[in-house]
Amino acid sequence: MMDVIIKGGVVVTQNEKREIVDIDIGIKDGLIVKLGEHLSNAKSVIRAENYIITPAYLNGHIHFGEYYLRGYKESLGTEEYISAGEKFCRFFDEELEAIRTSSIDNVMCESIKNGTLTFFGMRGWPQVQRFGVNAFLGYPLMNSEKLAGYLKGFEKQFDSLKQEKDTEYFLGLHSLKWLSERELEAVRIFMQSHPDVKLSLHICETKKEVKYITDKYNMSPICLMDKFDLLNAKALLVHCNYLSEEDRELIKRSGASVAVCHSSNLKLGNVPCDVKALLEKGINVMAATDGPATSDSLSLLDAIRVTALVSGAAVQDLYDMITVNPAKYMGINTGSIQAGNKADLLLYDRNDLCFTYRNSVLENLVYLPGCRPAKILKSGKVIVDNYRYTDNVEVPVLQEKNRIISLIEGKVGMHKR
């Protein structure tokens, strides 16, 4: 007997054929076990005749701890934004842990309600895990005031991270600019001794960064990664706005993946990554939100809408960037609706004004702003119903958010213009 059967929905499978079909979904022990017509024999049934069912989304790059920089300042460049973050942490040193904890809670609640159930982001432990999502959490390496404590003896610190269900840790370099040559060599040795560990970093994000690395090492950041044996299938290259043809060829040969954050880069004044040039080379590309301060929206549909408008990429390619492509890099059994995959599912109301024709489902999802799932299932369990959390997890989160806002406004007078 199955635990749950979802009956009668229009299912965006994201399988190898990218089929959109009317089919029932059978779920047992958190996994999709059967797809077919007229399924029966389950403990419970979800009637889905009025729903479009899609895989839950995977966010390939997100910053959890920067929620309270959202709306803090505008018209900042990337380097100015990093500096603002450092100043913010110094100013709120005594309250920083409470602010960080609340920030993670806010980011998670907002992201989940927008359909994201797999997160690949910096730090976040242990708060992220308490939401029961699929978590890839980055151990940060950055020679900065805020994160310097993670750098010394990082090998032992990384190995001591608590192993938890549905959690994998990766090495998160901020960028090559923020590490010395000696530190890069230490990363190279670490990665050779940890062949299963993934590595992610911001790279070729700004013209200043590319110039700094080129002037210092007489090669591009991508070539420098290759020199230190860090450019391979375990690498996730974030942003990649300023790539040469040689860089793209190196990425293709290495098997590395790329995460683009067009919303964030447009706001920060960077030229967005040329997605089509990457896709034409067969490079695995995913779309990501980046953090709530630079991207503002934590909806992956918003993210691919901006990518669509900037790049003109095909709708199916764009939708792959938040489903099957990140799942491929992460090596996780989600991102498509197939037997054996996690039952991480989104149910969109077909009567919502976002949707028009049945054969225009992907176009509607990608191009129309404001689409949110009415129901969300994590491992076969309904966690959002009628757009609301079933366990009221959001209530204390919002209460703490309001307290933190009052604290920040009281200390810096942000309510004054």
XYZ file of N, CA and C in Angstrom, residues 3 6 27 29 35 46 54 69 89 118-119 121 127 131 139 143 208 214 280 290 307 312 319 343 364 403 416:
81
model
N 1.573 5.357 0.563
C 1.188 6.333 1.584
C 0.239 7.375 1.023
N -1.456 11.128 -5.567
C -1.922 12.412 -6.096
C -2.608 12.118 -7.421
N 3.173 7.619 -3.945
C 4.270 7.960 -3.040
C 4.293 6.997 -1.862
N 7.050 6.122 1.607
C 8.283 6.392 2.353
C 9.039 7.597 1.802
N 4.135 5.950 -11.303
C 3.411 6.916 -12.118
C 2.501 6.144 -13.050
N -4.747 12.800 -2.637
C -4.845 14.236 -2.896
C -5.455 14.416 -4.276
N 4.615 20.195 -10.440
C 5.992 20.304 -10.924
C 6.952 19.776 -9.853
N 20.201 42.971 5.273
C 20.800 43.947 4.357
C 19.845 44.270 3.213
N 28.190 43.943 10.185
C 28.556 42.954 11.215
C 29.305 43.596 12.372
N 15.523 22.506 -2.116
C 16.937 22.120 -2.090
C 17.777 23.383 -2.149
N 18.700 23.514 -1.197
C 19.470 24.747 -1.037
C 20.961 24.460 -1.101
N 24.017 26.714 -0.341
C 24.356 28.052 0.120
C 25.406 28.063 1.201
N 20.567 26.074 11.597
C 19.207 26.570 11.370
C 18.553 25.980 10.124
N 14.496 22.956 9.007
C 13.356 23.071 8.108
C 13.123 21.794 7.300
N 31.207 25.573 3.741
C 32.171 26.043 4.732
C 32.938 27.196 4.085
N 39.487 35.553 3.347
C 40.407 36.261 4.222
C 39.856 37.650 4.510
N 36.649 44.290 -11.887
C 37.739 44.540 -10.941
C 38.387 43.239 -10.483
N 44.203 38.828 -13.048
C 45.015 38.846 -14.260
C 46.319 39.603 -14.028
N 25.505 26.529 -25.515
C 25.956 26.055 -26.822
C 27.158 25.132 -26.716
N 20.927 34.081 -5.592
C 21.894 34.825 -4.795
C 21.191 35.221 -3.493
N 16.543 35.926 -16.277
C 17.477 35.272 -17.196
C 16.866 35.142 -18.585
N 17.297 35.487 -23.675
C 16.507 34.942 -24.771
C 16.637 33.443 -24.909
N 13.832 26.377 -17.604
C 13.210 25.595 -16.532
C 14.136 24.489 -16.042
N 9.766 12.692 -3.284
C 8.463 13.288 -3.579
C 8.454 14.739 -3.097
N 4.132 30.091 -19.020
C 3.479 30.799 -17.921
C 4.361 30.839 -16.681
N 10.888 42.010 15.718
C 11.729 42.437 16.849
C 13.093 42.911 16.350
N 14.473 56.868 9.343
C 14.574 58.278 8.971
C 15.187 58.375 7.572
